[in-house]
PDB file of C-alpha atoms in Angstrom:
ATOM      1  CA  UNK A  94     -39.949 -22.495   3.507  1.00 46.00           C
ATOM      2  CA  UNK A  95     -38.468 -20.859   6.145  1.00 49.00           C
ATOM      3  CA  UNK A  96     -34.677 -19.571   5.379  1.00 50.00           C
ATOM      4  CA  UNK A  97     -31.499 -21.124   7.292  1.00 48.00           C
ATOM      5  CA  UNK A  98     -30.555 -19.002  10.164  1.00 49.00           C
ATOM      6  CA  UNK A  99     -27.488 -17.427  10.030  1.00 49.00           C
ATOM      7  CA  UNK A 100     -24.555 -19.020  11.727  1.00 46.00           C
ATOM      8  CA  UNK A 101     -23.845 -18.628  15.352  1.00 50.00           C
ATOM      9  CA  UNK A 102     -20.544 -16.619  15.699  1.00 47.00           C
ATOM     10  CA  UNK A 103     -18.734 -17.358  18.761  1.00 47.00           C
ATOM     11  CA  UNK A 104     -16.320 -14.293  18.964  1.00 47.00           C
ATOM     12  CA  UNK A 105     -12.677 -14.737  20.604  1.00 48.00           C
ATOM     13  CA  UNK A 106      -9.781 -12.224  21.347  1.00 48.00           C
ATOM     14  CA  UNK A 107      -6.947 -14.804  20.621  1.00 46.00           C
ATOM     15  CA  UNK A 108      -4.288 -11.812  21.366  1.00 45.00           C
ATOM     16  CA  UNK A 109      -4.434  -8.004  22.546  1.00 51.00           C
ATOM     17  CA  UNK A 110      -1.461  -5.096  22.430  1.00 51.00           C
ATOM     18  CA  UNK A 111       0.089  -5.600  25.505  1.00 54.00           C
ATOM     19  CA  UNK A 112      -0.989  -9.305  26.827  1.00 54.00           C
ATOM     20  CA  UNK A 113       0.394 -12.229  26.769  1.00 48.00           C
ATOM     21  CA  UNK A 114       3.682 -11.488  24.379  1.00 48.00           C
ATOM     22  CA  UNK A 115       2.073  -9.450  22.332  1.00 48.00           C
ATOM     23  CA  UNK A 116       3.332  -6.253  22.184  1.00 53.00           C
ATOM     24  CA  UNK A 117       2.702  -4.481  18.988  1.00 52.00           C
ATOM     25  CA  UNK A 118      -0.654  -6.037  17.442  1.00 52.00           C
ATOM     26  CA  UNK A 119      -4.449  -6.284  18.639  1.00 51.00           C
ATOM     27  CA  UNK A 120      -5.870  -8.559  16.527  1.00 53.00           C
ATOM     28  CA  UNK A 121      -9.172  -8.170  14.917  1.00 55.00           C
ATOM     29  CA  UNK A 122     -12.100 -10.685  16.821  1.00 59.00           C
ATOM     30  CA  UNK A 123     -12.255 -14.541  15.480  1.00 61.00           C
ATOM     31  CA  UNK A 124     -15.183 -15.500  15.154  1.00 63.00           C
ATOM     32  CA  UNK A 125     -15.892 -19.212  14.610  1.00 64.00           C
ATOM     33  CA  UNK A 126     -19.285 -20.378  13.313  1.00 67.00           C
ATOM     34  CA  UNK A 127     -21.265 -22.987  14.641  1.00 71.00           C
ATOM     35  CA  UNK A 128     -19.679 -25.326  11.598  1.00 74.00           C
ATOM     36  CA  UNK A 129     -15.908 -24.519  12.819  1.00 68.00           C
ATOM     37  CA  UNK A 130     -15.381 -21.632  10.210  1.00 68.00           C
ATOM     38  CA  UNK A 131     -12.615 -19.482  11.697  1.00 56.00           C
ATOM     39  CA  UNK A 132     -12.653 -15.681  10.804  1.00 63.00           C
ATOM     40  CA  UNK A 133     -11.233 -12.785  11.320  1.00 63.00           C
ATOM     41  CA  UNK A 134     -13.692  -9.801  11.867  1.00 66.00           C
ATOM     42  CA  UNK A 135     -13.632  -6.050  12.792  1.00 72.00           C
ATOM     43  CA  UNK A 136     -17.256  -4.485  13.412  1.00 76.00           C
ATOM     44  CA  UNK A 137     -16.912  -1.273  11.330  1.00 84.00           C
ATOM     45  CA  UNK A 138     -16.593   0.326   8.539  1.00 92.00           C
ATOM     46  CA  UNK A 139     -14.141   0.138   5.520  1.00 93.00           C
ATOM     47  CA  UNK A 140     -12.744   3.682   4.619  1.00 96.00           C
ATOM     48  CA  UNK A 141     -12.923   4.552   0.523  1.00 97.00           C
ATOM     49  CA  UNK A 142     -11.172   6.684  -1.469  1.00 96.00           C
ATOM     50  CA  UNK A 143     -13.430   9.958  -0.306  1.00 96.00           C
ATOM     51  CA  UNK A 144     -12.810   9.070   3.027  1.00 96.00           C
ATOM     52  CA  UNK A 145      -8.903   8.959   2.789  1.00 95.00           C
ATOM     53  CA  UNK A 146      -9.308  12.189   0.111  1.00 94.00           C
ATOM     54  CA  UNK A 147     -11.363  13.783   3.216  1.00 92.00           C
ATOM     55  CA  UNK A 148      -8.656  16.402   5.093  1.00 84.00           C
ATOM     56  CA  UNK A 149     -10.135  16.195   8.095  1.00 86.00           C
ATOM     57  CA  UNK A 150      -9.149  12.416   8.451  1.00 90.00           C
ATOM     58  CA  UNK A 151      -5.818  12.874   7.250  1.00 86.00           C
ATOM     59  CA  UNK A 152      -4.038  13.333  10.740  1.00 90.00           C
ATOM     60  CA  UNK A 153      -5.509  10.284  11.990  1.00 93.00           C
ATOM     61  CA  UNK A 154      -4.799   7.930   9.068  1.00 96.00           C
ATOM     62  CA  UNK A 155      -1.573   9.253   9.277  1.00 95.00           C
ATOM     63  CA  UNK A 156      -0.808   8.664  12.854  1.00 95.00           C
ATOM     64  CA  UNK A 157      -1.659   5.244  12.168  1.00 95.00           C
ATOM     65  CA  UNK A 158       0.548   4.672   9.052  1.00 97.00           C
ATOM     66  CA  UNK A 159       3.820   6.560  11.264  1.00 96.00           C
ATOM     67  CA  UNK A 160       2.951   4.085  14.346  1.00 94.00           C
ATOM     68  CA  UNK A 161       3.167   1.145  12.891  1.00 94.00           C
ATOM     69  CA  UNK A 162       6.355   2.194  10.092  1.00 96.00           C
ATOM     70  CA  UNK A 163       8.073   3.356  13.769  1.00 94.00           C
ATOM     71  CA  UNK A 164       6.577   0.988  16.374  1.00 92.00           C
ATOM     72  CA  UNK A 165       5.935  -2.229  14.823  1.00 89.00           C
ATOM     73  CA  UNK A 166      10.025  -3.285  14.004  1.00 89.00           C
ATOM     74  CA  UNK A 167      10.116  -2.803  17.724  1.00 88.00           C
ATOM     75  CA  UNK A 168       8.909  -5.934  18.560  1.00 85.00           C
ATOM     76  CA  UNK A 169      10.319  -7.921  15.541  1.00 84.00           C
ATOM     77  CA  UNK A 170      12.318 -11.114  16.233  1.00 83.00           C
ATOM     78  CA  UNK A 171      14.016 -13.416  13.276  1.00 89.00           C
ATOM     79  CA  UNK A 172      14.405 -13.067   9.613  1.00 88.00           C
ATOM     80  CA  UNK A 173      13.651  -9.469   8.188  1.00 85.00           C
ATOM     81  CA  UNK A 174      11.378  -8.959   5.216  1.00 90.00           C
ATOM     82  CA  UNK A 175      11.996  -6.371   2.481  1.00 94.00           C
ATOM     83  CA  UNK A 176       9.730  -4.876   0.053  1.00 96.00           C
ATOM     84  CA  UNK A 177      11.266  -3.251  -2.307  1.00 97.00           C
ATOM     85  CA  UNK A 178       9.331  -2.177  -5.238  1.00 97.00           C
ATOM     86  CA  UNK A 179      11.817  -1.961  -8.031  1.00 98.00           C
ATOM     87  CA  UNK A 180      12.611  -5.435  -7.289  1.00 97.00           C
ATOM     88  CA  UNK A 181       9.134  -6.268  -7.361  1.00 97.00           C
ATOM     89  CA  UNK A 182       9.263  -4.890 -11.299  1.00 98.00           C
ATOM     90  CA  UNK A 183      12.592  -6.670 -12.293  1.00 97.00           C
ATOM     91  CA  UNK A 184      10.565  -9.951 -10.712  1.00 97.00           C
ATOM     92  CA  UNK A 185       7.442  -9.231 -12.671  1.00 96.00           C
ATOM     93  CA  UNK A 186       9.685  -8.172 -15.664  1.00 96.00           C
ATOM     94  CA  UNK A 187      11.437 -11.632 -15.822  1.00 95.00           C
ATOM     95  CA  UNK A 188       8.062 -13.179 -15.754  1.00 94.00           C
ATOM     96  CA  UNK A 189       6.753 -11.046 -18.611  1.00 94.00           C
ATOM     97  CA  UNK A 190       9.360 -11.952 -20.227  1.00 91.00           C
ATOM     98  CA  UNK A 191       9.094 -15.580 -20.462  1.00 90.00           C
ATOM     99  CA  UNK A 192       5.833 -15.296 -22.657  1.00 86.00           C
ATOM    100  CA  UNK A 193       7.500 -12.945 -25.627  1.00 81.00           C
ATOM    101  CA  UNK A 194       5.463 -10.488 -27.108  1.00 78.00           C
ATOM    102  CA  UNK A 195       2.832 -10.317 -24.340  1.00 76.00           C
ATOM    103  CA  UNK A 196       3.704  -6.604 -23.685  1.00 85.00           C
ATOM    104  CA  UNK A 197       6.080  -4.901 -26.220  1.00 88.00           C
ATOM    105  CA  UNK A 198       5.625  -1.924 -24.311  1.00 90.00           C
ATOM    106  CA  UNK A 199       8.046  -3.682 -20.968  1.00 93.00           C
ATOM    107  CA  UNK A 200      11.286  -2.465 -22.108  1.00 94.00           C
ATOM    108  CA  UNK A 201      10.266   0.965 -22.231  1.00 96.00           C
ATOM    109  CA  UNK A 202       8.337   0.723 -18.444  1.00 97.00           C
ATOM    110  CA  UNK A 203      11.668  -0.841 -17.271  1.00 97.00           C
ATOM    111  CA  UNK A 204      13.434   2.067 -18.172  1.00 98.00           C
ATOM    112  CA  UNK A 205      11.447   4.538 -16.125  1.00 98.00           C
ATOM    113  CA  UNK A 206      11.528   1.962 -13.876  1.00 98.00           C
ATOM    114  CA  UNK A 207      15.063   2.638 -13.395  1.00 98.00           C
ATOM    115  CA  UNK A 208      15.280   6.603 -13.997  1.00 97.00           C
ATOM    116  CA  UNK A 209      12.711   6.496 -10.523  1.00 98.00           C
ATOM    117  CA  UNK A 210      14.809   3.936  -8.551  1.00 98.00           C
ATOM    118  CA  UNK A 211      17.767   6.759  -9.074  1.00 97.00           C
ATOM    119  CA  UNK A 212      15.064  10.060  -8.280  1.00 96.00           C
ATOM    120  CA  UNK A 213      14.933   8.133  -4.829  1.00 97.00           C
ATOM    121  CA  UNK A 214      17.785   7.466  -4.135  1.00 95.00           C
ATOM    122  CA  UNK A 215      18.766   6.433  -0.374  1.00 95.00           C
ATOM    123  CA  UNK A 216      15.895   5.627   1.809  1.00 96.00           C
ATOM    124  CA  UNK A 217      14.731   5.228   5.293  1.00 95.00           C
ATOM    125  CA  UNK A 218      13.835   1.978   6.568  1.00 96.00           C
ATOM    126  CA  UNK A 219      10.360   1.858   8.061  1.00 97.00           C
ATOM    127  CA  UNK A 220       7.993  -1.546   8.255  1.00 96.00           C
ATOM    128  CA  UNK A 221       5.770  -1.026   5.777  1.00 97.00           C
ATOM    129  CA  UNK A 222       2.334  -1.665   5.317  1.00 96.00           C
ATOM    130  CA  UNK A 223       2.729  -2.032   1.119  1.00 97.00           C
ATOM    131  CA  UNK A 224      -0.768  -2.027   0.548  1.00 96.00           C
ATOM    132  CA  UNK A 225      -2.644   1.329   1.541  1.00 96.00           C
ATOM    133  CA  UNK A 226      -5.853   0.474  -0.362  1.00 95.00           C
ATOM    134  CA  UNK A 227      -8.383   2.754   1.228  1.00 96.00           C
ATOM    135  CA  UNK A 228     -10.504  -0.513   2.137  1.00 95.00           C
ATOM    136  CA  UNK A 229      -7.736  -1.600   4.192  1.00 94.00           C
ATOM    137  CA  UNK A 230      -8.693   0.773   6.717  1.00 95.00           C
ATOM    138  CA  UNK A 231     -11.655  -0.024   8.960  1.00 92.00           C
ATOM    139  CA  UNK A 232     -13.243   2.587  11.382  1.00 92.00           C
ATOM    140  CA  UNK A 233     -15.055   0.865  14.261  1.00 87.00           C
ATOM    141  CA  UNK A 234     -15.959   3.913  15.787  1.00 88.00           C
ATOM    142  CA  UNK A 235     -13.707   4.005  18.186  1.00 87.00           C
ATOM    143  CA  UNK A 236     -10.435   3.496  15.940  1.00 86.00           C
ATOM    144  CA  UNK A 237      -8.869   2.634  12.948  1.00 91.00           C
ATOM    145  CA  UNK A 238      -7.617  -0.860  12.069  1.00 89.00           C
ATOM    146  CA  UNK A 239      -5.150  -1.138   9.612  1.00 92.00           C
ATOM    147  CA  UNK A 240      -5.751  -4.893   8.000  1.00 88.00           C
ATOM    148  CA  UNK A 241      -4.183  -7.221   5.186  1.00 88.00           C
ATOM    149  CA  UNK A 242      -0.797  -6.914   5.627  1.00 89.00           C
ATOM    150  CA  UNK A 243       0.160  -9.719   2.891  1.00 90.00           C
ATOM    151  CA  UNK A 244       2.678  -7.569   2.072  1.00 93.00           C
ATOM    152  CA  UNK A 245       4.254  -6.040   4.885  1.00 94.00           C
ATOM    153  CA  UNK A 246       7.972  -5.525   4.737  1.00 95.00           C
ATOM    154  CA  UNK A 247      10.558  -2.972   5.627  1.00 96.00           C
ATOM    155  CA  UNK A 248      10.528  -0.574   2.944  1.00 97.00           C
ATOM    156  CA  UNK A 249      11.030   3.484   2.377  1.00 98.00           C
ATOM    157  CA  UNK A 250       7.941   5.513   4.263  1.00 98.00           C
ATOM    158  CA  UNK A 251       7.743   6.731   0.878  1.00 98.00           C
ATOM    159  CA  UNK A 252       6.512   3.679  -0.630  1.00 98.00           C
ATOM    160  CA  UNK A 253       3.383   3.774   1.796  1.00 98.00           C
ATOM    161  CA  UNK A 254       2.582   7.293   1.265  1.00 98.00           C
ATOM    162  CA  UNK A 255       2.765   6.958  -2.291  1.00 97.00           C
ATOM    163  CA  UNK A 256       0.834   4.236  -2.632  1.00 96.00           C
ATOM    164  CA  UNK A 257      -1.815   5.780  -0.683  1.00 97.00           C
ATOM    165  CA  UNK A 258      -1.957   8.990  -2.712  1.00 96.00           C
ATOM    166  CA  UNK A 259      -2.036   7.091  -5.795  1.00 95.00           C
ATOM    167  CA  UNK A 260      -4.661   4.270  -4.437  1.00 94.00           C
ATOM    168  CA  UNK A 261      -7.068   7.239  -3.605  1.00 95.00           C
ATOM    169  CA  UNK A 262      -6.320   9.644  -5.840  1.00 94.00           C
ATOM    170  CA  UNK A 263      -5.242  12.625  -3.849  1.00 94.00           C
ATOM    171  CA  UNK A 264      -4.526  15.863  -6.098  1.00 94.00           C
ATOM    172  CA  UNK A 265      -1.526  17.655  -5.622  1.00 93.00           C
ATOM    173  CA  UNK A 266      -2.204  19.391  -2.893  1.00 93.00           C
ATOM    174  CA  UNK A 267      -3.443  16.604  -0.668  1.00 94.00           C
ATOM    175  CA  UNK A 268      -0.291  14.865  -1.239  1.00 95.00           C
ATOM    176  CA  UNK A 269       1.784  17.894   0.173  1.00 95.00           C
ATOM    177  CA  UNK A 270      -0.521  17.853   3.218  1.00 94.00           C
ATOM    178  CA  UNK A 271      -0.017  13.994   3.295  1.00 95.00           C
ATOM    179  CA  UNK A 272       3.680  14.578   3.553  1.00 96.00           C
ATOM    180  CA  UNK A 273       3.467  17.546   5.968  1.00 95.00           C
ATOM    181  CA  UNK A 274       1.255  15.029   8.423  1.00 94.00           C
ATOM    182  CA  UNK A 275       3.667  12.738   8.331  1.00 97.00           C
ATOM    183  CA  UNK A 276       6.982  14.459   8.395  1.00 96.00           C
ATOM    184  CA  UNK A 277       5.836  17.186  10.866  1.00 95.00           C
ATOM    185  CA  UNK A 278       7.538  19.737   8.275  1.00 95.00           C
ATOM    186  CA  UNK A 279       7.788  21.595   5.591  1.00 96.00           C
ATOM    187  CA  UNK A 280       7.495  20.239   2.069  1.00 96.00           C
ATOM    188  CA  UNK A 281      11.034  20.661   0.448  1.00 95.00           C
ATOM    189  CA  UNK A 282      11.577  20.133  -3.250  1.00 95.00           C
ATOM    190  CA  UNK A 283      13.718  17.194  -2.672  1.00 95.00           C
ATOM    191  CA  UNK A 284      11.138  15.507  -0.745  1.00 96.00           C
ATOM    192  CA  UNK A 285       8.538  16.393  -3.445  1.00 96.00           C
ATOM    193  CA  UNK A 286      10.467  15.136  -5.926  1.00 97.00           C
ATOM    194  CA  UNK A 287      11.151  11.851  -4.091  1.00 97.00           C
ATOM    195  CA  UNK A 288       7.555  11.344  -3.399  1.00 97.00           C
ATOM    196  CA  UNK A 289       6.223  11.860  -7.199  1.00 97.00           C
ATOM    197  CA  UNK A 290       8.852   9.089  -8.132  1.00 97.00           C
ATOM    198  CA  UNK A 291       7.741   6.839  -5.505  1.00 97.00           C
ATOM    199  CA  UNK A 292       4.045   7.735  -6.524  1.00 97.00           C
ATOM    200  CA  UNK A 293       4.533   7.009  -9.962  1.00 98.00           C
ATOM    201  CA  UNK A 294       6.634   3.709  -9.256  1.00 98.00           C
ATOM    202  CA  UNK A 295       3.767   2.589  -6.954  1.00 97.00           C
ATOM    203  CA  UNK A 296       1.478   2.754  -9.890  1.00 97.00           C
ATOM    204  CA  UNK A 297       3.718   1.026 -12.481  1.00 98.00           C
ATOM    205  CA  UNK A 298       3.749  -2.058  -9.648  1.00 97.00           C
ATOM    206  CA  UNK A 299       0.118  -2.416  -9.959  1.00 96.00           C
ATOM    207  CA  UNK A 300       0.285  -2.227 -13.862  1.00 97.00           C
ATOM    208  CA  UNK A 301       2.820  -4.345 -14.375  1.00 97.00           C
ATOM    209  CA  UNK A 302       0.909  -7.117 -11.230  1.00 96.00           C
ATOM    210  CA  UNK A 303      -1.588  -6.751 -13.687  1.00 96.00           C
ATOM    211  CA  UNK A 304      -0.011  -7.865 -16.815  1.00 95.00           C
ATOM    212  CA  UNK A 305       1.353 -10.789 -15.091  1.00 95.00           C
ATOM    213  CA  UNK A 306      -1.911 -11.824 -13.814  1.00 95.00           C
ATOM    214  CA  UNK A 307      -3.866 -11.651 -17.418  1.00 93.00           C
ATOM    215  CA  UNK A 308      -1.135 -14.425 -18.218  1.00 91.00           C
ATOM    216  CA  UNK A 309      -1.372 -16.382 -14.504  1.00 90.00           C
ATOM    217  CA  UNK A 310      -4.382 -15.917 -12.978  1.00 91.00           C
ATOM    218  CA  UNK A 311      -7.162 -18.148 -12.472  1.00 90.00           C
ATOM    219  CA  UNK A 312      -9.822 -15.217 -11.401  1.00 91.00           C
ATOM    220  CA  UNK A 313     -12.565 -14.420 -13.519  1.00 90.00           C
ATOM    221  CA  UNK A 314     -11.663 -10.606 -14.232  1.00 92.00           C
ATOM    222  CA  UNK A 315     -11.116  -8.851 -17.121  1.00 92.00           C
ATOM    223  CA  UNK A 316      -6.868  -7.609 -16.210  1.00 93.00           C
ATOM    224  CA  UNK A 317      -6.118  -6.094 -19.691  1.00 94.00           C
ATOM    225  CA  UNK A 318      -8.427  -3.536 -18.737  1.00 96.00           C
ATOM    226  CA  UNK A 319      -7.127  -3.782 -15.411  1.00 96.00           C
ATOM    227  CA  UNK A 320      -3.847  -3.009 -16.691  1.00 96.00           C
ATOM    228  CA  UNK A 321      -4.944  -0.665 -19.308  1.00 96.00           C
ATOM    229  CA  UNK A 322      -6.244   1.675 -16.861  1.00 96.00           C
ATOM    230  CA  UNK A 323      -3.229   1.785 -14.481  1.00 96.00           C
ATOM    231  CA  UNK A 324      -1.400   2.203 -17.365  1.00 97.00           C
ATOM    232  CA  UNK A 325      -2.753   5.286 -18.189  1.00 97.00           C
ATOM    233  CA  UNK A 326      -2.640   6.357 -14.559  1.00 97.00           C
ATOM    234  CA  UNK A 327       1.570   5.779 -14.238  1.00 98.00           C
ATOM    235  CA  UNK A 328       1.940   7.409 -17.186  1.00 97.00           C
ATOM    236  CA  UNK A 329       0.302  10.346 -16.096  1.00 96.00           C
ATOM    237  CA  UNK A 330       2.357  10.156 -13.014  1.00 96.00           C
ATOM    238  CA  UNK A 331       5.299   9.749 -14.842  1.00 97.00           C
ATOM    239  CA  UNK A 332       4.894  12.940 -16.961  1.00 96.00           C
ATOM    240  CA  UNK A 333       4.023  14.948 -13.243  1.00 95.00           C
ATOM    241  CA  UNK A 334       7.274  13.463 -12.548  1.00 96.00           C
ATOM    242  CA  UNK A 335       9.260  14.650 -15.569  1.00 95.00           C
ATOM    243  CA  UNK A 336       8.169  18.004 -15.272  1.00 94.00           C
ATOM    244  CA  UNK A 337       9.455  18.367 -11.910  1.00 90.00           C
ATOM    245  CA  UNK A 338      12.407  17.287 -13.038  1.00 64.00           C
ATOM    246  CA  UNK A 339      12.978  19.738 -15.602  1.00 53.00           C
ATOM    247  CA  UNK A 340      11.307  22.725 -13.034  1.00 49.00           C
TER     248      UNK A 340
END
């Protein structure tokens, strides 16, 4: 028996940077199939963790990220989003909390929680991508596309570096090169200090989005690992902060 051939795809451009109102986005191609599924597709390839951990791909990642915190809010019109992380925790905190018992560790976590909202302090508003998972990133050859912006908001540069050196795991010293990219400076101690709070706070978001989804999701996946493992991994951010603190 012969197998099904795959589905036509009938690619559009619906919008392009530039054209037709559209001044800060190119969208990725739609493709429809010959049944009338509509998707969105970019012909490339998705970065990983090596990739972002790579130096020599740090100044274009980079120059990505800064475009779109500086350019995108640009081109903004109505209602302005904010992602704040420490909100996100109080949020997922409340929700923990209405199943008692399900993690006796939360009133500790909230309390770092709040000693890193203070390390940071004031911040810079930037548009924010919120989600620098290295797969998020998609090389076609020619460029990068920055996708999934589910939870885009205006939010601290900070946030989106952190995130991105905790995602991929950058030591130390890639993090001070991430931050020397994007600042086009020096590395203070201020700034460094800032950043490992923001790091570590980044980390105790996806724990504690974790713990909430063992109670609330639906998927098939094993979060108490999950959550376990990120656990470990704030923690361990946490103490890098600490000891910064008390250098």
């Amino acid at each position: 028996m012969a197998a099904a051939p795959a589905p036509e795809r009938l690619p559009t451009s619906l919008f392009n940077w530039g054209d037709g109102g559209y001044p800060a986005f190119n969208n990725p191609t739609i493709v429809t199939t010959a049944n009338g599924t509509v998707l969105a597709f970019v012909e490339g390839r998705t970065l990983t963790s090596e990739d972002v951990r790579n130096s020599s791909n740090f100044s274009m990642i980079v120059e990505l990220v800064r475009r779109c915190h500086r350019e995108v809010p640009k081109h903004l019109r109505g209602p302005a989003i904010l992602f704040w992380v420490f909100h996100a925790l109080r949020d997922y905190a409340h929700t923990l909390g209405e199943t008692p018992g399900a993690h006796p560790a939360l009133p500790g976590l909230m309390q770092h929680a709040a000693e890193l909202e203070r390390a940071i302090g004031p911040v810079e508003l930037v548009f924010g991508h919120n989600d620098l998972l290295a797969a998020n990133f998609i090389d076609d050859g020619n460029r990068l596309w920055l996708v999934d912006w589910e939870y885009a908001g205006f939010n601290s540069p900070l946030f989106d570096l952190g995130g991105m050196a905790s995602n991929s795991e950058l030591t130390p010293a890639a993090g001070e090169k991430l931050l020397e990219y994007y600042f086009d400076k020096p590395v203070n101690d201020q700034l460094r200090y800032r950043f490992a709070a923001m790091t570590a706070a980044s980390l105790l978001r996806e724990t504690m989005w974790s713990m909430v989804s063992e109670i609330h999701s639906q998927i098939d996946y094993d979060f108490s690992v999950y959550s376990a493992e990120n656990l470990a991994r704030f923690e361990k951010a946490y103490a890098a902060f600490k000891s910064m603190r008390r250098a």
